[in-house]
Coordinates of C-alpha atoms in Angstrom, one line a residue:
M1 CA 32.4 -30.8 -38.3
N2 CA 32.6 -34.3 -37.3
K3 CA 33.6 -38.5 -39.4
K4 CA 33.0 -36.7 -42.6
F5 CA 36.5 -34.3 -41.3
I6 CA 38.6 -38.2 -40.5
G7 CA 37.2 -39.3 -43.0
L8 CA 38.7 -36.9 -45.7
S9 CA 41.4 -37.6 -44.3
V10 CA 42.2 -40.5 -45.0
F11 CA 40.6 -40.6 -48.9
T12 CA 43.0 -38.2 -49.3
L13 CA 46.2 -39.6 -47.6
A14 CA 45.3 -42.5 -49.7
T15 CA 44.9 -41.2 -53.6
A16 CA 47.7 -38.9 -52.5
F17 CA 49.7 -41.9 -52.6
A18 CA 48.7 -44.3 -54.9
Y19 CA 49.4 -40.5 -57.2
A20 CA 52.5 -41.7 -55.0
Q21 CA 52.8 -44.5 -57.9
E22 CA 53.4 -42.4 -60.9
T23 CA 56.9 -42.5 -63.1
D24 CA 58.4 -39.2 -63.2
T25 CA 61.7 -37.2 -65.1
L26 CA 61.9 -35.3 -61.9
K27 CA 65.8 -33.6 -62.0
V28 CA 67.6 -32.7 -58.7
T29 CA 70.4 -30.3 -58.9
N30 CA 72.9 -30.5 -56.5
L31 CA 74.6 -27.3 -55.7
K32 CA 76.9 -26.7 -53.1
E33 CA 75.6 -25.7 -49.7
V34 CA 75.9 -22.4 -47.9
V35 CA 76.3 -22.0 -44.2
V36 CA 76.6 -17.5 -42.7
S37 CA 76.5 -19.2 -39.3
D38 CA 79.8 -19.4 -38.2
T39 CA 81.5 -16.8 -40.4
K40 CA 78.8 -14.7 -40.2
F41 CA 79.4 -14.1 -44.5
A42 CA 77.9 -17.3 -46.4
Q43 CA 80.2 -19.3 -47.4
S44 CA 80.6 -23.7 -48.6
K45 CA 79.6 -25.2 -46.2
E46 CA 82.4 -27.7 -46.9
K47 CA 84.9 -24.5 -45.4
S48 CA 82.9 -25.5 -42.3
G49 CA 84.9 -26.1 -39.1
K50 CA 81.5 -26.6 -37.9
I51 CA 79.0 -29.2 -37.9
I52 CA 76.0 -27.0 -38.9
E53 CA 72.1 -28.7 -38.8
V54 CA 70.5 -26.4 -41.4
I55 CA 66.7 -26.5 -42.7
T56 CA 66.0 -25.9 -45.6
S57 CA 62.7 -25.0 -47.8
Q58 CA 62.7 -28.2 -48.9
D59 CA 62.8 -30.0 -45.5
L60 CA 60.1 -27.7 -44.4
E61 CA 57.9 -28.2 -47.5
A62 CA 58.4 -32.2 -46.4
K63 CA 57.0 -31.2 -42.6
K64 CA 54.5 -29.2 -43.9
G65 CA 51.6 -29.4 -40.8
Q66 CA 54.2 -28.7 -38.2
N67 CA 54.9 -26.2 -36.3
L68 CA 58.8 -24.1 -35.5
A69 CA 58.9 -25.9 -32.2
N70 CA 58.7 -29.2 -33.9
V71 CA 60.8 -28.6 -35.8
L72 CA 63.6 -28.2 -34.4
S73 CA 63.0 -30.4 -32.1
Q74 CA 63.8 -33.2 -34.7
V75 CA 67.1 -31.6 -34.5
A76 CA 70.5 -33.6 -33.8
G77 CA 71.1 -31.4 -29.9
V78 CA 67.9 -29.9 -29.6
E79 CA 65.3 -30.9 -27.6
I80 CA 62.4 -28.4 -27.1
N81 CA 59.9 -29.1 -24.5
G82 CA 56.8 -28.2 -24.7
N83 CA 56.5 -29.5 -28.9
Q84 CA 53.9 -31.9 -28.3
S85 CA 52.4 -29.7 -25.6
F86 CA 49.0 -27.4 -25.9
G87 CA 50.1 -24.4 -28.5
G88 CA 50.1 -22.1 -25.6
K89 CA 52.2 -24.3 -23.3
N90 CA 55.6 -22.6 -22.7
L91 CA 58.9 -23.0 -24.2
G92 CA 62.2 -25.0 -23.1
Y93 CA 65.0 -24.8 -25.1
Y94 CA 67.8 -27.6 -23.9
I95 CA 70.8 -28.0 -26.4
R96 CA 74.0 -30.0 -24.5
G97 CA 72.2 -29.1 -21.1
G98 CA 71.7 -25.6 -20.8
R99 CA 68.4 -24.1 -21.1
N100 CA 66.6 -21.1 -22.9
R101 CA 69.0 -18.2 -21.7
Q102 CA 71.7 -20.0 -23.5
V103 CA 70.5 -20.2 -26.6
A104 CA 70.8 -16.9 -29.1
I105 CA 67.9 -16.1 -31.2
Y106 CA 68.5 -14.4 -34.9
I107 CA 65.9 -13.3 -37.6
D108 CA 68.1 -12.6 -40.6
G109 CA 71.1 -11.6 -38.3
V110 CA 69.2 -8.8 -35.6
P111 CA 69.2 -11.4 -32.1
V112 CA 65.4 -11.2 -30.5
T113 CA 65.1 -11.5 -27.0
D114 CA 61.8 -9.5 -24.4
A115 CA 64.0 -7.2 -22.2
S116 CA 61.5 -7.8 -19.3
G117 CA 61.7 -11.6 -19.7
I118 CA 63.0 -13.5 -16.4
N119 CA 66.3 -14.4 -18.8
L120 CA 66.2 -12.7 -21.4
E121 CA 64.1 -15.0 -23.7
Y122 CA 63.0 -15.1 -27.0
D123 CA 59.4 -16.4 -26.9
L124 CA 59.6 -19.4 -30.4
R125 CA 55.5 -19.6 -30.0
L126 CA 56.1 -15.9 -32.0
I127 CA 57.1 -17.2 -35.3
P128 CA 54.8 -18.8 -37.6
V129 CA 56.8 -21.4 -39.7
E130 CA 54.4 -19.9 -43.6
Q131 CA 57.6 -16.8 -42.8
I132 CA 60.5 -19.0 -42.7
E133 CA 62.7 -20.0 -45.8
K134 CA 66.1 -21.4 -44.0
I135 CA 66.9 -22.5 -40.5
E136 CA 71.0 -22.7 -39.8
V137 CA 71.6 -25.1 -36.0
M138 CA 74.7 -24.3 -34.2
K139 CA 75.9 -25.7 -31.8
G140 CA 78.7 -24.2 -28.8
A141 CA 79.8 -21.9 -27.3
S142 CA 79.7 -18.8 -29.6
S143 CA 79.5 -15.9 -28.5
T144 CA 82.9 -14.5 -30.1
L145 CA 80.6 -13.7 -33.0
Y146 CA 76.9 -13.4 -31.2
G147 CA 77.2 -12.1 -28.1
T148 CA 75.4 -13.0 -24.8
G149 CA 72.8 -15.8 -25.4
A150 CA 75.3 -17.8 -27.4
A151 CA 76.1 -20.8 -25.1
T152 CA 74.8 -24.2 -25.4
G153 CA 73.9 -22.5 -29.5
V154 CA 72.4 -20.3 -31.9
I155 CA 69.3 -20.5 -33.7
N156 CA 69.4 -18.4 -37.4
I157 CA 66.3 -17.6 -39.0
T158 CA 65.4 -16.6 -42.6
L159 CA 63.0 -14.7 -43.2
K160 CA 61.6 -15.7 -47.5
K161 CA 63.0 -13.3 -50.4
S162 CA 60.8 -11.4 -53.2
A163 CA 60.2 -14.2 -55.5
K164 CA 61.9 -11.8 -58.8
K165 CA 59.0 -12.3 -60.7
E166 CA 57.2 -8.6 -60.8
I167 CA 54.3 -10.3 -58.1
S168 CA 54.1 -13.4 -57.2
G169 CA 51.9 -14.9 -53.6
N170 CA 49.9 -17.7 -52.1
A171 CA 47.3 -17.9 -49.9
Y172 CA 47.0 -21.7 -47.8
M173 CA 44.4 -22.7 -45.2
N174 CA 44.8 -25.7 -43.5
M175 CA 42.4 -27.2 -39.8
G176 CA 42.8 -29.8 -37.7
T177 CA 41.6 -31.8 -34.8
Q178 CA 43.1 -31.2 -31.4
N179 CA 43.1 -34.6 -29.4
T180 CA 44.6 -36.0 -26.3
S181 CA 45.7 -39.6 -26.0
E182 CA 42.6 -40.6 -24.3
T183 CA 40.0 -38.2 -26.4
S184 CA 39.1 -39.1 -30.1
K185 CA 37.0 -35.8 -31.8
T186 CA 36.2 -35.5 -35.4
S187 CA 35.6 -31.5 -35.4
A188 CA 38.3 -28.8 -36.5
Q189 CA 39.9 -26.8 -33.6
D190 CA 43.0 -26.3 -34.9
F191 CA 43.2 -23.3 -37.5
N192 CA 46.2 -21.9 -40.2
Q193 CA 45.6 -19.8 -42.7
G194 CA 47.7 -17.0 -44.7
V195 CA 48.5 -14.4 -47.0
S196 CA 51.3 -13.7 -49.5
L197 CA 52.4 -10.7 -51.6
N198 CA 55.9 -10.4 -53.0
G199 CA 57.6 -9.9 -56.0
T200 CA 60.2 -7.9 -57.5
I201 CA 60.1 -4.4 -59.7
N202 CA 62.7 -2.9 -61.7
K203 CA 65.6 -2.4 -58.6
V204 CA 62.1 -2.6 -55.7
S205 CA 60.9 -6.0 -54.4
Y206 CA 58.4 -6.0 -51.6
M207 CA 56.6 -8.4 -49.4
T208 CA 53.5 -8.6 -47.3
T209 CA 52.5 -11.2 -45.1
L210 CA 49.4 -12.1 -42.8
N211 CA 49.3 -15.6 -41.4
S212 CA 47.0 -16.2 -38.2
T213 CA 46.5 -19.6 -36.1
E214 CA 43.2 -20.4 -33.7
T215 CA 43.4 -23.8 -31.5
K216 CA 41.5 -24.6 -28.4
G217 CA 40.1 -28.7 -27.8
M218 CA 42.0 -29.6 -25.4
S219 CA 42.9 -28.7 -21.5
E220 CA 46.8 -27.4 -21.0
A221 CA 46.3 -29.3 -17.6
A222 CA 46.0 -33.3 -17.3
G223 CA 43.1 -34.4 -15.5
E224 CA 39.2 -34.9 -15.6
N225 CA 36.4 -32.4 -16.8
F226 CA 39.2 -30.2 -17.2
E227 CA 37.9 -26.5 -19.0
E228 CA 39.0 -26.2 -22.4
D229 CA 42.3 -23.4 -23.1
S230 CA 42.5 -21.3 -26.0
F231 CA 46.1 -20.3 -28.1
S232 CA 45.7 -17.0 -30.8
R233 CA 47.9 -15.3 -32.0
V234 CA 48.5 -12.9 -35.6
N235 CA 51.1 -12.2 -37.8
V236 CA 52.3 -9.6 -39.7
L237 CA 55.3 -9.2 -41.9
Q238 CA 56.2 -6.3 -44.0
K239 CA 59.9 -6.1 -45.5
M240 CA 60.9 -3.1 -49.1
G241 CA 64.5 -4.0 -50.6
F242 CA 66.3 -1.8 -52.8
K243 CA 69.4 -2.7 -54.9
A244 CA 71.4 0.6 -56.0
N245 CA 73.8 -2.3 -58.0
D246 CA 75.0 -4.6 -57.6
Q247 CA 77.2 -3.9 -55.1
L248 CA 75.1 -2.1 -53.0
S249 CA 71.5 -2.8 -51.2
F250 CA 69.0 -1.9 -48.8
E251 CA 66.2 -4.5 -46.3
F252 CA 64.1 -2.5 -44.8
F253 CA 61.5 -5.3 -42.3
G254 CA 58.8 -4.2 -40.4
N255 CA 56.3 -7.5 -38.2
Y256 CA 54.1 -7.6 -35.6
D257 CA 53.7 -10.4 -34.0
R258 CA 50.4 -10.9 -31.2
I259 CA 49.6 -14.5 -28.6
K260 CA 46.1 -14.8 -26.7
N261 CA 45.7 -17.6 -24.6
T262 CA 44.5 -19.4 -21.9
F263 CA 46.5 -21.4 -19.6
D264 CA 46.4 -23.3 -16.6
N265 CA 48.7 -23.5 -12.8
S266 CA 51.5 -25.7 -12.0
F267 CA 50.8 -29.0 -10.9
D268 CA 50.5 -28.9 -7.4
G269 CA 50.3 -32.6 -6.3
F270 CA 48.2 -35.7 -7.3
I271 CA 44.9 -34.1 -5.5
A272 CA 45.1 -30.4 -6.4
N273 CA 43.1 -28.8 -9.1
S274 CA 45.5 -27.3 -11.6
D275 CA 42.9 -26.3 -13.9
D276 CA 41.8 -22.8 -14.3
L277 CA 39.0 -20.6 -16.0
N278 CA 41.2 -16.9 -15.2
N279 CA 44.2 -17.7 -16.4
N280 CA 45.2 -15.8 -19.2
S281 CA 48.2 -14.1 -21.0
F282 CA 48.7 -11.3 -24.0
S283 CA 51.7 -10.9 -25.9
E284 CA 52.7 -8.1 -29.1
Q285 CA 55.9 -7.7 -30.5
F286 CA 56.5 -4.9 -32.6
R287 CA 59.7 -5.1 -34.3
I288 CA 61.2 -2.8 -37.4
G289 CA 64.7 -3.3 -38.6
F290 CA 67.7 -1.6 -41.8
L291 CA 70.5 -4.5 -43.1
P292 CA 72.2 -2.6 -45.7
K293 CA 75.3 -4.2 -47.5
Y294 CA 77.8 -2.9 -49.9
K295 CA 80.2 -5.5 -51.8
Y296 CA 83.4 -4.3 -52.8
N297 CA 86.7 -5.6 -54.3
K298 CA 88.2 -7.2 -51.4
G299 CA 85.3 -7.8 -49.4
E300 CA 81.5 -6.5 -48.1
F301 CA 80.4 -4.4 -45.1
A302 CA 76.8 -5.2 -43.5
I303 CA 75.1 -3.5 -40.8
N304 CA 72.0 -5.8 -39.4
A305 CA 69.8 -3.0 -37.7
G306 CA 66.6 -4.0 -35.8
V307 CA 64.4 -1.9 -32.7
S308 CA 62.0 -4.4 -30.7
T309 CA 59.0 -3.9 -27.7
I310 CA 57.5 -5.9 -26.6
D311 CA 54.3 -5.7 -24.1
R312 CA 53.0 -8.7 -21.9
T313 CA 49.6 -8.2 -19.7
I314 CA 48.8 -11.6 -17.9
N315 CA 46.2 -12.0 -15.6
I316 CA 47.0 -15.1 -13.5
S317 CA 44.1 -15.9 -10.3
N318 CA 45.1 -15.9 -6.7
S319 CA 44.2 -18.2 -4.1
W320 CA 45.4 -16.8 -1.4
S321 CA 42.1 -13.9 -1.2
G322 CA 40.4 -14.6 -4.1
T323 CA 40.4 -13.1 -6.6
V324 CA 42.8 -12.1 -9.7
D325 CA 46.1 -10.6 -10.1
T326 CA 47.2 -8.7 -12.4
Y327 CA 51.4 -8.4 -14.2
N328 CA 51.4 -6.2 -17.3
Y329 CA 55.3 -6.2 -18.7
T330 CA 57.3 -4.4 -21.7
G331 CA 60.7 -4.4 -22.7
R332 CA 62.7 -2.6 -25.6
T333 CA 65.7 -4.0 -27.4
A334 CA 67.4 -2.5 -30.1
S335 CA 71.4 -3.9 -31.6
I336 CA 73.1 -2.3 -34.3
D337 CA 75.8 -5.1 -35.6
A338 CA 78.6 -3.8 -37.7
F339 CA 80.9 -5.5 -39.3
N340 CA 83.3 -5.9 -42.7
K341 CA 84.4 -8.6 -43.9
Y342 CA 88.5 -8.7 -46.1
N343 CA 89.9 -11.0 -48.1
F344 CA 93.8 -10.1 -47.7
S345 CA 94.1 -13.6 -50.1
K346 CA 91.4 -16.2 -51.6
Q347 CA 92.6 -18.5 -48.7
V348 CA 92.7 -15.6 -45.5
Y349 CA 90.1 -12.5 -44.9
L350 CA 88.9 -11.8 -41.2
V351 CA 85.9 -11.1 -40.1
V352 CA 86.2 -7.5 -37.2
G353 CA 82.4 -5.9 -36.3
A354 CA 81.2 -4.0 -33.0
Q355 CA 77.3 -4.8 -32.1
Y356 CA 76.2 -2.3 -29.6
Q357 CA 72.7 -4.0 -27.5
Y358 CA 70.1 -1.7 -25.4
F359 CA 67.8 -3.3 -22.9
D360 CA 65.0 -1.3 -20.8
M361 CA 62.1 -2.9 -19.0
T362 CA 58.9 -2.2 -17.3
Q363 CA 57.2 -4.3 -14.5
K364 CA 53.9 -3.0 -12.5
D365 CA 51.3 -5.3 -10.3
A366 CA 49.8 -4.7 -6.7
Y367 CA 53.2 -6.2 -5.7
T368 CA 56.0 -3.8 -7.7
D369 CA 57.0 -1.3 -10.4
V370 CA 59.9 -1.0 -12.0
A371 CA 60.0 1.4 -13.9
R372 CA 61.8 1.8 -17.3
E373 CA 64.7 5.2 -16.0
G374 CA 66.2 2.0 -13.6
A375 CA 65.8 -0.5 -15.5
K376 CA 68.0 -0.5 -18.2
F377 CA 71.7 -1.4 -19.5
N378 CA 73.6 -1.5 -22.8
L379 CA 76.6 -3.3 -24.3
L380 CA 79.3 -2.8 -27.1
D381 CA 81.2 -5.1 -28.7
P382 CA 84.3 -5.3 -30.5
Y383 CA 85.0 -8.6 -31.8
A384 CA 87.3 -10.2 -34.7
T385 CA 87.3 -13.5 -36.4
V386 CA 89.8 -14.9 -39.2
V387 CA 89.7 -17.2 -41.4
F388 CA 92.0 -19.6 -43.4
N389 CA 91.1 -22.5 -45.7
S390 CA 94.3 -23.9 -47.4
E391 CA 94.8 -25.3 -50.9
F392 CA 95.5 -29.0 -49.0
G393 CA 92.7 -29.3 -46.5
L394 CA 93.1 -26.8 -43.7
N395 CA 90.8 -24.2 -42.2
I396 CA 90.7 -22.7 -39.1
N397 CA 88.3 -19.9 -37.0
A398 CA 89.8 -17.6 -34.9
G399 CA 88.6 -14.8 -32.7
A400 CA 87.9 -13.1 -29.9
R401 CA 85.3 -10.9 -28.6
F402 CA 85.9 -7.8 -26.1
N403 CA 82.2 -7.5 -23.7
T404 CA 81.7 -3.7 -22.4
H405 CA 78.8 -4.0 -19.6
S406 CA 76.9 -0.5 -18.5
E407 CA 76.3 -2.4 -15.1
Y408 CA 78.9 -5.1 -14.7
G409 CA 81.6 -3.7 -16.2
N410 CA 84.5 -6.0 -19.4
Q411 CA 84.3 -9.5 -20.6
V412 CA 86.3 -11.0 -23.3
V413 CA 85.7 -14.2 -24.9
Y414 CA 87.6 -16.7 -27.5
N415 CA 87.1 -19.1 -30.2
F416 CA 89.7 -21.1 -31.9
N417 CA 88.6 -23.8 -34.1
P418 CA 90.6 -25.7 -37.0
S419 CA 89.1 -28.4 -39.0
Y420 CA 90.8 -30.5 -41.8
S421 CA 89.6 -32.5 -44.9
F422 CA 91.7 -35.4 -46.8
E423 CA 93.3 -34.8 -49.8
N424 CA 92.7 -38.5 -50.6
L425 CA 90.4 -39.6 -48.2
P426 CA 86.2 -38.9 -48.3
L427 CA 87.1 -36.7 -44.4
K428 CA 86.7 -34.4 -43.2
V429 CA 87.6 -33.8 -39.0
L430 CA 87.4 -30.9 -37.4
A431 CA 87.5 -29.7 -32.9
S432 CA 87.1 -25.9 -31.4
Y433 CA 86.9 -24.7 -28.1
S434 CA 85.1 -21.3 -27.6
T435 CA 83.8 -19.6 -25.1
A436 CA 81.5 -17.9 -24.1
F437 CA 78.7 -15.3 -21.3
I438 CA 74.8 -14.5 -20.6
T439 CA 74.6 -10.8 -19.4
P440 CA 72.5 -11.0 -16.2
S441 CA 69.2 -9.8 -16.8
L442 CA 66.8 -6.4 -16.3
Y443 CA 64.3 -8.5 -13.8
Q444 CA 67.6 -10.4 -12.3
L445 CA 68.5 -7.0 -11.4
Y446 CA 66.2 -4.4 -11.2
G447 CA 62.8 -6.7 -10.4
P448 CA 61.3 -8.0 -7.7
Y449 CA 64.1 -10.4 -6.5
G450 CA 66.8 -8.1 -7.9
N451 CA 70.7 -8.3 -7.8
L452 CA 72.7 -5.2 -9.0
D453 CA 76.1 -7.5 -7.7
L454 CA 74.7 -10.9 -10.5
T455 CA 78.1 -11.7 -12.7
P456 CA 78.1 -12.8 -16.3
E457 CA 77.5 -16.4 -15.9
E458 CA 80.1 -18.8 -18.2
N459 CA 80.7 -21.2 -20.3
A460 CA 83.1 -23.3 -22.4
T461 CA 83.4 -26.0 -25.0
A462 CA 85.7 -28.3 -26.2
E463 CA 84.6 -30.4 -29.0
L464 CA 86.2 -32.7 -31.6
G465 CA 84.1 -34.9 -34.2
F466 CA 84.4 -36.3 -38.3
E467 CA 82.3 -35.2 -41.4
S468 CA 82.6 -38.3 -44.0
Q469 CA 81.0 -38.2 -47.5
L470 CA 80.4 -41.3 -49.1
L471 CA 79.6 -43.6 -52.1
D472 CA 79.6 -40.4 -54.4
K473 CA 78.3 -37.8 -51.6
K474 CA 75.7 -40.2 -51.7
L475 CA 75.7 -40.8 -47.6
T476 CA 76.9 -38.3 -44.9
I477 CA 77.7 -39.5 -41.8
N478 CA 78.8 -37.0 -39.1
A479 CA 79.6 -37.2 -35.6
V480 CA 80.4 -34.6 -33.2
G481 CA 81.2 -35.4 -29.3
F482 CA 81.4 -31.9 -27.0
Y483 CA 82.4 -31.1 -23.0
R484 CA 80.3 -28.1 -21.5
E485 CA 81.8 -26.5 -19.1
E486 CA 79.4 -23.9 -17.0
G487 CA 80.6 -21.2 -14.4
N488 CA 78.8 -18.9 -12.3
T489 CA 75.7 -20.2 -12.6
F490 CA 72.8 -18.5 -12.2
G491 CA 70.4 -19.2 -8.8
F492 CA 67.9 -18.2 -6.9
Y493 CA 68.5 -18.1 -2.6
T494 CA 66.3 -17.8 0.1
N495 CA 67.5 -16.5 3.7
P496 CA 65.6 -19.3 5.9
V497 CA 66.2 -16.8 9.0
T498 CA 64.6 -14.2 7.0
F499 CA 63.1 -15.3 4.3
V500 CA 64.5 -12.7 1.9
S501 CA 64.9 -13.9 -2.4
N502 CA 67.0 -12.7 -4.2
Y503 CA 68.7 -14.0 -7.2
I504 CA 72.4 -15.0 -6.9
N505 CA 75.7 -16.4 -8.8
I506 CA 76.7 -19.9 -7.4
D507 CA 80.2 -20.4 -7.3
A508 CA 80.3 -24.3 -8.2
T509 CA 81.4 -25.7 -11.4
F510 CA 78.8 -27.9 -13.3
N511 CA 78.8 -29.8 -16.5
A512 CA 77.0 -32.0 -19.4
K513 CA 79.2 -34.3 -21.9
G514 CA 77.6 -35.7 -25.3
V515 CA 77.6 -37.1 -29.0
E516 CA 76.1 -36.1 -31.2
A517 CA 75.7 -38.1 -34.4
S518 CA 73.6 -37.7 -37.9
I519 CA 73.4 -40.1 -41.6
R520 CA 71.4 -39.3 -44.2
Y521 CA 71.2 -41.2 -47.6
N522 CA 70.1 -40.5 -50.8
L523 CA 69.3 -43.5 -53.0
S524 CA 68.3 -41.6 -55.9
E525 CA 67.0 -38.0 -56.3
R526 CA 63.3 -38.9 -55.1
F527 CA 63.5 -41.5 -52.8
N528 CA 65.6 -40.0 -49.3
I529 CA 66.4 -41.6 -45.7
G530 CA 68.2 -40.5 -42.2
G531 CA 67.9 -39.9 -38.5
N532 CA 70.0 -39.1 -35.3
Y533 CA 71.1 -39.4 -32.4
T534 CA 72.2 -37.6 -29.6
F535 CA 73.8 -38.6 -26.0
T536 CA 73.7 -36.0 -22.7
E537 CA 74.6 -36.5 -19.9
V538 CA 74.6 -33.2 -18.0
E539 CA 74.8 -32.9 -13.3
K540 CA 72.2 -33.5 -11.3
Q541 CA 71.7 -29.9 -10.9
L542 CA 71.3 -29.2 -14.7
N543 CA 69.2 -32.8 -14.9
R544 CA 66.1 -31.2 -15.6
L545 CA 63.6 -32.1 -18.2
I546 CA 66.9 -33.1 -20.1
P547 CA 66.5 -36.7 -22.2
K548 CA 69.6 -39.3 -21.9
H549 CA 69.2 -40.8 -25.2
K550 CA 67.0 -39.3 -28.7
G551 CA 67.0 -40.6 -31.5
N552 CA 65.0 -39.6 -35.1
V553 CA 64.5 -41.6 -38.2
D554 CA 63.5 -40.5 -41.7
L555 CA 62.0 -41.2 -45.0
N556 CA 60.8 -38.6 -47.9
Y557 CA 59.6 -39.5 -51.1
K558 CA 59.8 -37.2 -53.7
F559 CA 57.4 -38.2 -56.6
K560 CA 55.8 -35.9 -59.8
R561 CA 53.4 -33.7 -58.4
G562 CA 54.3 -34.3 -54.5
T563 CA 56.2 -35.7 -51.5
F564 CA 55.8 -38.5 -48.5
G565 CA 57.7 -38.8 -45.4
I566 CA 57.8 -40.2 -41.8
N567 CA 59.6 -39.7 -39.8
Y568 CA 59.8 -41.3 -35.7
Q569 CA 60.8 -40.1 -32.7
F570 CA 62.9 -41.4 -29.6
V571 CA 62.9 -40.1 -26.4
D572 CA 64.2 -41.0 -23.2
K573 CA 63.3 -40.8 -19.7
R574 CA 63.5 -36.9 -18.2
S575 CA 64.1 -36.0 -14.0
D576 CA 61.1 -33.4 -13.6
A577 CA 60.4 -32.1 -10.3
Y578 CA 57.1 -30.2 -8.7
Y579 CA 56.2 -29.0 -5.4
D580 CA 53.6 -30.8 -4.1
S581 CA 51.1 -28.4 -1.9
N582 CA 49.6 -31.2 -0.2
I583 CA 52.7 -31.9 2.0
W584 CA 54.4 -28.8 1.8
A585 CA 57.8 -30.5 0.0
T586 CA 59.5 -30.7 -3.6
Q587 CA 59.5 -34.1 -5.0
A588 CA 61.2 -35.1 -7.3
V589 CA 59.7 -37.5 -10.7
N590 CA 60.6 -39.7 -13.9
L591 CA 59.0 -39.3 -16.8
A592 CA 58.6 -42.7 -19.2
T593 CA 60.6 -42.5 -22.7
Y594 CA 57.5 -41.8 -25.5
Q595 CA 58.0 -42.8 -28.9
L596 CA 56.2 -41.0 -31.8
V597 CA 55.3 -41.5 -35.4
N598 CA 54.4 -38.4 -37.7
S599 CA 53.6 -38.8 -41.8
N600 CA 52.5 -36.0 -43.6
I601 CA 52.1 -35.6 -47.7
S602 CA 51.7 -33.2 -50.1
Y603 CA 50.2 -33.5 -53.8
E604 CA 49.4 -30.3 -56.3
L605 CA 46.5 -30.7 -57.8
L606 CA 47.1 -27.9 -60.4
P607 CA 50.8 -28.2 -61.1
N608 CA 52.6 -24.3 -59.7
R609 CA 49.1 -23.5 -58.6
L610 CA 46.8 -25.2 -55.7
Q611 CA 48.8 -27.8 -53.2
I612 CA 47.1 -29.5 -51.0
F613 CA 48.9 -32.0 -47.3
G614 CA 47.5 -34.2 -45.1
A615 CA 48.7 -35.2 -42.1
V616 CA 48.6 -37.4 -39.2
T617 CA 51.0 -37.3 -36.0
N618 CA 51.3 -39.5 -33.4
I619 CA 50.0 -41.7 -36.0
L620 CA 50.7 -44.7 -32.6
N621 CA 48.4 -43.1 -29.8
D622 CA 51.2 -42.8 -27.4
D623 CA 50.0 -41.5 -24.2
F624 CA 53.5 -39.4 -23.1
Q625 CA 54.3 -36.5 -20.4
E626 CA 57.0 -33.7 -21.4
V627 CA 55.9 -31.6 -18.7
I628 CA 54.3 -33.6 -15.2
G629 CA 51.4 -32.4 -14.9
Y630 CA 51.0 -31.5 -18.6
N631 CA 48.6 -32.5 -21.5
T632 CA 49.7 -33.5 -24.7
R633 CA 48.3 -34.1 -28.0
G634 CA 48.2 -37.4 -28.9
R635 CA 47.3 -39.0 -32.6
N636 CA 45.1 -36.1 -34.7
Y637 CA 44.8 -35.0 -38.8
K638 CA 45.7 -32.2 -40.7
L639 CA 44.0 -31.3 -44.2
G640 CA 45.9 -28.5 -45.6
L641 CA 45.2 -26.9 -49.4
N642 CA 47.4 -23.8 -50.7
F643 CA 46.7 -22.0 -53.8
L644 CA 49.5 -20.2 -55.5
F645 CA 49.4 -16.9 -58.0

């Protein structure tokens, strides 16, 4: 594929835009938005005392061609570092000045994590955005409901559900270029395809989904004449549901995710060569789960149970021996969360639950052999949350969790979250104070630098904010100010005499503070414009790859048979550092600000049957760095089609 590909892209965008001028009779029914993140049960967003960022299926449709990291990085208060780099680049999650280990990720109510990872974090690259129905992002300390890791935020992902008719499905394919700002290849080097079959037959629902991605065309490391790296992902999802009656339902799921990619060495100086032909990684995940729900006269009872394994093999060139070292990791996780909602009245209900989690890992390489029998722990956490929704505007959400860990003992966390909606003013004010904990990982306890004396990292967040809906609810404005303290932080220490290294708890308290604001104006049923701004100020010890100022603006238009959207993102300068092997010292650097403009358009060639879309990313071809020494994507084009049946 050559210049014809870009020509076709431009033609498609221009043609679809012409169709956008058509008049239509599109009707939209505005329903009350429902969220689950702050209670684990569905409730009106108006009753929530949190500003929960909701990414709907319509929002995802308007961002076709973007991966999950791209989408999340446009949320107020969220920075996903690496989302503009090569697909194989590992991701950094920065919410409210925190890092990966301080963000809890749930899929359909089940926590996901890599038990063999350094920080018990989860790799968002494993999830194709095409499988997702909805995302809720709740920021702040949330360990009362979500346990370990929910210190700066919770990313709650809901996968797509089966259609109501007996058989339904879709098949899609898209392809795009893969350029840096300095290249202009016209051939397609980014391929995504998938197929889904789903439906409901009597009381049984089913869904089978297959997705795959193959990307090449650019080097992960920045440099002249560096070799191209590759990224490949395969995802298989199977869901089965059984609705016995209006009260009782069951859902089973199983999925397989695989990633293969090549990668380059860490940047270690401007005259060093970070390019590497031998580094590669293979990761595969298996997950199964069981989600029964029972509704009764006074409430609901649910169990979210899941088991997962992740196997990783990493091959890295050894510059000292001239050979390739192989590292094998396996992590296993099990989680059972049983919780009940009891309605004392229309105004008061109680959520009581208990969560059990088990983790174990193995690590095997030329230098280390960590066996599963000696690297495991479990947690048992009872918790309770009471919710009061008054008839005069006052809402209160308060609760506590008692964490019992098999290694370090006990930990108590709690939250208090009042809000008040004024009767004669379109205004809701909210406040909260909540605490959280992060369990030391198996690697930090039992790995080659392990320390069995580690205790949990502790976090506390205070919030104050408001939300207002004006102009007959067409204009929505919200803003939250936060202050977060982090204590007992995990650090890495090397003895200057013996050169022995291990993980430690740092005896100090660090803080982060900031403001998150969003605005959305629905000019009509078809046209809306919105944006958000984030200010984050963190202490020097936390300040790496976190922009002080960040903003997003987007414009979306729905026409009779399609959509058009354009968005702008500004990311402020960031601090970074690298170890310079030429002078044997760590060097601090500042990464420059950057701006991105992306556009997306879709059109139904055959109503409810065949849809095409086109996208252009980094339209201005801005040259920037997310991480020192690594490439980022320049202007790129993508074309795709989706066939529904």
